[in-house]
Coordinates of C-alpha atoms and ligand atoms in Angstrom, one line a residue:
M22 CA -4.5 39.7 44.5
P23 CA -3.8 37.7 41.3
S24 CA -7.0 36.9 39.4
Q25 CA -5.6 33.5 38.5
I26 CA -4.6 30.4 40.3
R27 CA -1.2 29.2 39.2
T28 CA -0.3 26.4 41.6
V29 CA -2.0 23.2 42.5
V30 CA -0.9 21.4 45.6
I31 CA -1.2 17.6 45.5
P32 CA -0.7 16.0 48.9
A33 CA 0.9 12.6 48.3
A34 CA 2.9 12.1 51.5
G35 CA 0.5 9.7 53.2
L36 CA 1.5 6.2 54.4
G37 CA -1.1 4.5 52.1
T38 CA -1.7 1.8 54.7
R39 CA -4.8 0.5 52.9
F40 CA -2.6 -0.4 50.0
L41 CA -0.1 -2.4 52.1
P42 CA 1.9 -4.4 51.2
L43 CA 2.2 -2.6 47.8
T44 CA 3.1 0.7 49.6
K45 CA 6.2 -0.9 51.2
A46 CA 7.8 -0.3 47.8
V47 CA 5.5 1.8 45.6
P48 CA 3.6 5.0 46.3
K49 CA -0.1 4.3 46.0
E50 CA -0.5 7.3 43.8
L51 CA 1.4 5.4 41.1
A52 CA -1.0 2.4 41.2
P53 CA -2.5 2.3 37.8
V54 CA -6.1 3.1 36.8
V55 CA -6.3 1.2 33.5
D56 CA -2.9 2.1 32.1
R57 CA -1.9 5.4 33.8
P58 CA -1.0 6.0 37.4
A59 CA -3.8 7.7 39.4
I60 CA -1.7 10.8 39.9
H61 CA -1.3 11.2 36.1
Y62 CA -5.1 11.8 35.8
V63 CA -5.2 14.5 38.4
V64 CA -2.1 16.3 37.1
K65 CA -3.8 16.3 33.7
E66 CA -7.0 17.7 35.3
A67 CA -4.9 20.6 36.6
M68 CA -3.1 21.2 33.3
D69 CA -6.5 21.1 31.4
A70 CA -7.7 23.8 33.9
G71 CA -4.8 26.0 32.8
I72 CA -2.7 25.6 36.0
G73 CA 1.1 25.6 35.3
H74 CA 2.8 24.8 38.6
I75 CA 2.3 21.4 40.3
A76 CA 3.5 21.1 43.9
I77 CA 3.5 17.4 44.8
V78 CA 4.0 17.0 48.6
T79 CA 5.9 13.8 49.1
S80 CA 7.7 12.1 51.9
P81 CA 11.2 10.4 52.2
G82 CA 10.9 7.1 50.3
K83 CA 8.4 8.4 47.7
Q84 CA 11.0 9.7 45.2
A85 CA 9.4 7.5 42.5
L86 CA 6.7 10.2 42.2
E87 CA 9.4 12.7 41.1
E88 CA 10.9 10.1 38.8
Y89 CA 7.5 9.6 37.1
F90 CA 7.2 13.2 36.0
K91 CA 10.9 13.6 35.0
P92 CA 11.0 14.0 31.2
S93 CA 12.9 11.2 29.4
Q94 CA 13.8 11.2 25.7
E95 CA 14.4 7.5 25.8
I96 CA 11.0 6.7 27.1
D97 CA 9.4 9.1 24.7
A98 CA 11.1 7.3 21.8
L99 CA 10.2 3.9 23.1
L100 CA 6.5 4.8 23.5
R101 CA 6.4 6.1 20.0
R102 CA 8.2 3.1 18.6
R103 CA 5.5 0.9 20.3
G104 CA 2.7 3.0 18.9
M105 CA 1.8 4.4 22.3
N106 CA 1.6 8.0 21.0
A107 CA -1.3 9.2 23.1
V108 CA 0.7 8.5 26.3
A109 CA 3.9 10.0 24.8
D110 CA 1.9 13.1 23.8
E111 CA 0.5 13.5 27.3
L112 CA 3.9 13.2 29.0
Q113 CA 5.4 15.6 26.5
Q114 CA 2.6 18.1 27.3
F115 CA 3.4 17.8 31.0
A116 CA 7.0 18.5 30.3
Q117 CA 6.2 21.5 28.1
R118 CA 3.3 23.1 30.0
L119 CA 4.0 22.3 33.6
T120 CA 6.7 23.0 36.2
F121 CA 6.9 20.6 39.2
S122 CA 8.1 21.1 42.7
Y123 CA 8.3 18.5 45.5
P124 CA 7.9 19.9 49.0
I125 CA 8.7 17.2 51.6
Q126 CA 6.5 16.3 54.6
D127 CA 8.8 14.6 57.1
R128 CA 6.1 13.3 59.4
Q129 CA 2.5 12.4 58.6
L130 CA 0.8 15.0 60.7
G131 CA -2.3 15.1 58.5
L132 CA -3.7 16.6 55.3
G133 CA -3.6 20.2 56.7
H134 CA 0.0 19.8 57.6
A135 CA 0.8 18.4 54.2
V136 CA -0.7 21.4 52.5
L137 CA 1.2 23.7 54.9
C138 CA 4.4 22.1 53.7
A139 CA 3.7 23.6 50.3
R140 CA 3.5 27.1 51.6
E141 CA 6.8 28.3 50.1
A142 CA 6.2 26.5 46.8
A143 CA 2.8 28.2 46.4
G144 CA 3.9 31.7 47.5
R145 CA 1.5 34.2 48.8
E146 CA -1.2 33.6 46.2
P147 CA -4.5 31.7 45.9
F148 CA -3.9 28.1 45.1
A149 CA -5.7 24.8 44.4
V150 CA -5.5 21.5 46.2
I151 CA -6.3 18.2 44.6
L152 CA -6.4 14.9 46.5
P153 CA -5.1 12.2 44.1
D154 CA -7.4 9.6 45.7
D155 CA -10.5 11.3 44.2
L156 CA -10.6 10.7 40.5
L157 CA -13.4 12.9 39.0
V158 CA -14.5 12.1 35.5
G159 CA -16.8 14.5 33.6
D160 CA -17.2 16.4 30.4
E161 CA -15.2 19.4 31.8
P162 CA -12.3 19.1 34.4
V163 CA -13.8 19.8 37.9
L164 CA -11.0 22.2 38.6
A165 CA -12.0 24.2 35.6
Q166 CA -15.6 24.3 36.7
M167 CA -14.6 25.5 40.1
L168 CA -12.2 28.2 38.7
R169 CA -15.1 29.7 36.8
A170 CA -17.1 30.1 40.0
W171 CA -14.0 31.4 41.8
Q172 CA -13.4 34.1 39.2
R173 CA -17.0 35.4 39.8
R174 CA -16.8 35.2 43.6
P175 CA -13.3 34.9 45.0
G176 CA -12.9 33.1 48.4
N177 CA -12.2 29.7 49.7
Y178 CA -13.9 26.8 47.9
V179 CA -14.5 23.2 48.8
A180 CA -15.9 20.8 46.2
V181 CA -19.0 18.8 47.3
E182 CA -21.3 16.1 46.0
E183 CA -24.6 14.8 47.2
V184 CA -24.2 11.9 49.5
P185 CA -26.8 9.3 50.6
R186 CA -27.8 9.6 54.2
E187 CA -26.3 6.2 55.2
R188 CA -22.8 7.3 54.0
I189 CA -22.7 10.9 55.1
S190 CA -20.9 10.2 58.4
A191 CA -17.8 9.3 56.4
Y192 CA -17.5 12.8 55.0
G193 CA -16.8 16.4 56.0
V194 CA -20.2 18.0 55.6
V195 CA -21.0 21.6 54.7
D196 CA -23.3 23.8 56.7
L197 CA -25.1 26.2 54.3
A198 CA -25.8 29.8 55.1
A199 CA -29.4 31.0 54.9
G200 CA -30.3 31.9 51.3
S201 CA -26.9 30.5 50.4
E202 CA -27.4 29.4 46.9
A203 CA -25.3 31.9 44.8
D204 CA -26.1 30.0 41.5
G205 CA -27.2 26.4 40.7
R206 CA -23.9 25.0 41.9
T207 CA -22.3 27.5 44.3
Y208 CA -23.4 27.9 47.9
R209 CA -22.2 30.2 50.6
L210 CA -21.3 28.4 53.8
K211 CA -21.4 29.1 57.5
G212 CA -19.3 26.2 58.5
M213 CA -18.2 22.5 58.0
V214 CA -18.6 19.5 60.3
E215 CA -16.1 16.6 60.1
K216 CA -17.8 13.2 59.9
P217 CA -21.0 13.9 61.7
P218 CA -23.5 11.2 62.7
A219 CA -26.3 11.0 60.0
D220 CA -28.9 12.6 62.3
K221 CA -26.6 15.6 63.1
A222 CA -25.4 16.2 59.5
P223 CA -26.1 19.8 58.6
S224 CA -26.7 19.0 54.9
N225 CA -26.4 16.1 52.4
L226 CA -23.4 17.7 50.7
G227 CA -20.1 15.9 51.4
I228 CA -16.6 17.4 50.8
V229 CA -14.6 15.8 48.0
G230 CA -10.8 16.3 47.3
R231 CA -10.8 19.6 45.4
Y232 CA -10.2 23.0 47.0
L233 CA -9.5 26.5 45.9
L234 CA -7.9 28.4 48.7
M235 CA -6.7 31.9 49.6
P236 CA -3.2 32.3 51.1
E237 CA -4.8 33.2 54.5
V238 CA -5.4 29.4 54.8
F239 CA -1.7 28.9 55.2
D240 CA -1.6 31.4 58.1
A241 CA -4.6 29.6 59.7
L242 CA -3.0 26.2 59.2
A243 CA 0.2 27.4 60.8
E244 CA -1.8 28.5 63.9
T245 CA -3.8 25.2 64.0
R246 CA -2.8 22.7 66.6
P247 CA -3.3 18.9 66.0
G248 CA -6.8 17.8 66.7
A249 CA -8.3 14.7 68.4
I250 CA -6.3 12.2 66.4
G251 CA -3.1 14.1 66.5
E252 CA -3.4 15.5 62.9
I253 CA -3.8 18.9 61.5
Q254 CA -7.0 18.9 59.4
L255 CA -7.3 21.0 56.3
T256 CA -11.0 21.7 57.1
D257 CA -10.0 23.2 60.5
G258 CA -7.5 25.6 58.7
I259 CA -10.2 26.6 56.2
A260 CA -12.8 27.1 59.0
R261 CA -10.3 29.3 60.9
S262 CA -9.9 31.6 58.0
M263 CA -13.7 32.2 57.6
D264 CA -13.5 35.5 59.3
R265 CA -10.9 36.6 56.7
C266 CA -12.3 35.0 53.5
P267 CA -15.8 34.0 52.4
L268 CA -16.3 30.2 52.2
Y269 CA -18.2 28.5 49.4
A270 CA -19.1 25.0 48.4
Y271 CA -19.1 24.1 44.7
R272 CA -21.4 21.1 43.6
Y273 CA -19.5 19.8 40.6
A274 CA -20.7 17.9 37.6
A275 CA -18.7 14.7 37.3
V276 CA -18.6 11.1 38.5
R277 CA -16.2 10.4 41.4
Y278 CA -14.1 7.3 41.9
D279 CA -12.5 6.8 45.3
C280 CA -9.0 5.4 44.5
G281 CA -8.0 5.3 48.2
T282 CA -8.7 1.6 48.5
P283 CA -7.7 -1.4 46.3
L284 CA -11.4 -2.1 45.5
G285 CA -12.1 1.5 44.7
L286 CA -9.2 1.5 42.4
L287 CA -10.6 -1.6 40.7
H288 CA -13.9 0.1 40.3
A289 CA -12.2 3.1 38.7
S290 CA -10.3 1.0 36.3
L291 CA -13.3 -1.0 35.3
S292 CA -15.5 2.1 34.7
L293 CA -12.8 3.9 32.8
A294 CA -12.0 0.9 30.6
L295 CA -15.7 0.5 29.8
R296 CA -15.9 4.2 28.8
R297 CA -12.8 4.1 26.5
P298 CA -13.3 3.1 22.9
D299 CA -10.0 1.2 22.7
T300 CA -10.8 -1.1 25.7
A301 CA -14.6 -1.1 26.1
A302 CA -15.4 -4.2 23.9
E303 CA -12.7 -6.4 25.4
V304 CA -13.6 -5.5 29.0
R305 CA -17.3 -5.9 28.5
G306 CA -16.6 -9.4 27.1
W307 CA -14.5 -10.4 30.1
A308 CA -17.1 -9.0 32.5
Q309 CA -19.9 -11.0 30.9
E310 CA -17.8 -14.1 30.9
T311 CA -16.9 -13.7 34.6
L312 CA -20.5 -13.1 35.6
R313 CA -21.5 -16.4 33.8
M314 CA -18.9 -18.4 35.8
Ligands
LIG3 P1 -5.5 9.5 53.6 O1 -6.2 9.8 54.8 O2 -6.2 8.7 52.5 O3 -4.1 8.7 54.0 O4 -4.9 10.8 53.0 P2 -3.1 7.8 53.2 O5 -1.9 7.7 54.0 O6 -3.0 8.3 51.8 O7 -3.8 6.4 53.1 P3 -4.2 5.3 54.3 O8 -5.4 5.9 55.0 O9 -3.0 5.2 55.2 O10 -4.5 4.1 53.5 C1 -5.6 11.6 52.0 C2 -4.5 12.3 51.2 O11 -3.7 13.2 52.0 C3 -2.3 12.8 51.9 C4 -2.3 11.4 51.3 O12 -1.1 11.1 50.6 C5 -3.6 11.4 50.5 O13 -3.3 11.9 49.2 N1 -1.7 12.9 53.2 C6 -2.3 12.5 54.3 C7 -0.5 13.5 53.3 O14 0.1 14.0 52.3 N2 0.1 13.7 54.5 C8 -0.5 13.2 55.7 O15 0.0 13.4 56.8 C9 -1.8 12.6 55.5

């Protein structure tokens, strides 16, 4: 079993209905957060965690994603002429340090099915999954935090955060095993419950879009039949491989922005622009002016 994770799977084949009408023409993953597409940030997170192979699961009509990561000398030269060196450097690093593959999901049969479509691209090795809707901003990339825990205790990992009771029913929720705390952030699990009513939630830890998974999850997903809403859920596949691999939750240190809705994307843009030295003063000024109106 390799002691490293070399592939991250980024499922990006969804319909993006909450972003209609934009998604008639543009994949929602390319909608910008400040000045870079949302998917740019999560690819950078994977690169900063030392992962070298990015498998982006797309669907027919979303070729623009592949176009975005294709190296272009003309764009590089243009960016540098315009003084946009930081962006040019990041794109150059992507080209030098990463290889990309683009498995296709022909029909939107759910997140678990999208991950299964990357089976060949990932090979029979442990792999990571990042959902591009969840932008996580912290001092250290969340994937790097999780990989450290995984090196100590290999298994399947889901990222979790503490969720207020009134919002817990929107999440997959983890069920902790007795005496489960392995360290301050890692917990052994006995199961997961998808979107439980608040009074039935087994914990206050909700699952967020980062996973480290063993290849057995692909076998389990291949055996999983579509659930109640006709989709193959990733959490079902992970739960089914619990008899083969230990399951852990990792409570990460970072702030999460949900870029899966237009307003969430606006929140992410505003927060990131207020954190960045080159944009903070201008955006703070606009915000104050808008609030006075
Ligand atoms: P969502 O449930 O947010 O669906 O998927 P969506 O299509 O992106 O957006 P809405 O709900 O229609 O507005 C979560 C992640 O899983 C991927 C999506 O691309 C997104 O990154 N996904 C979902 C797939 O790749 N395939 C699927 O069949 C479903």
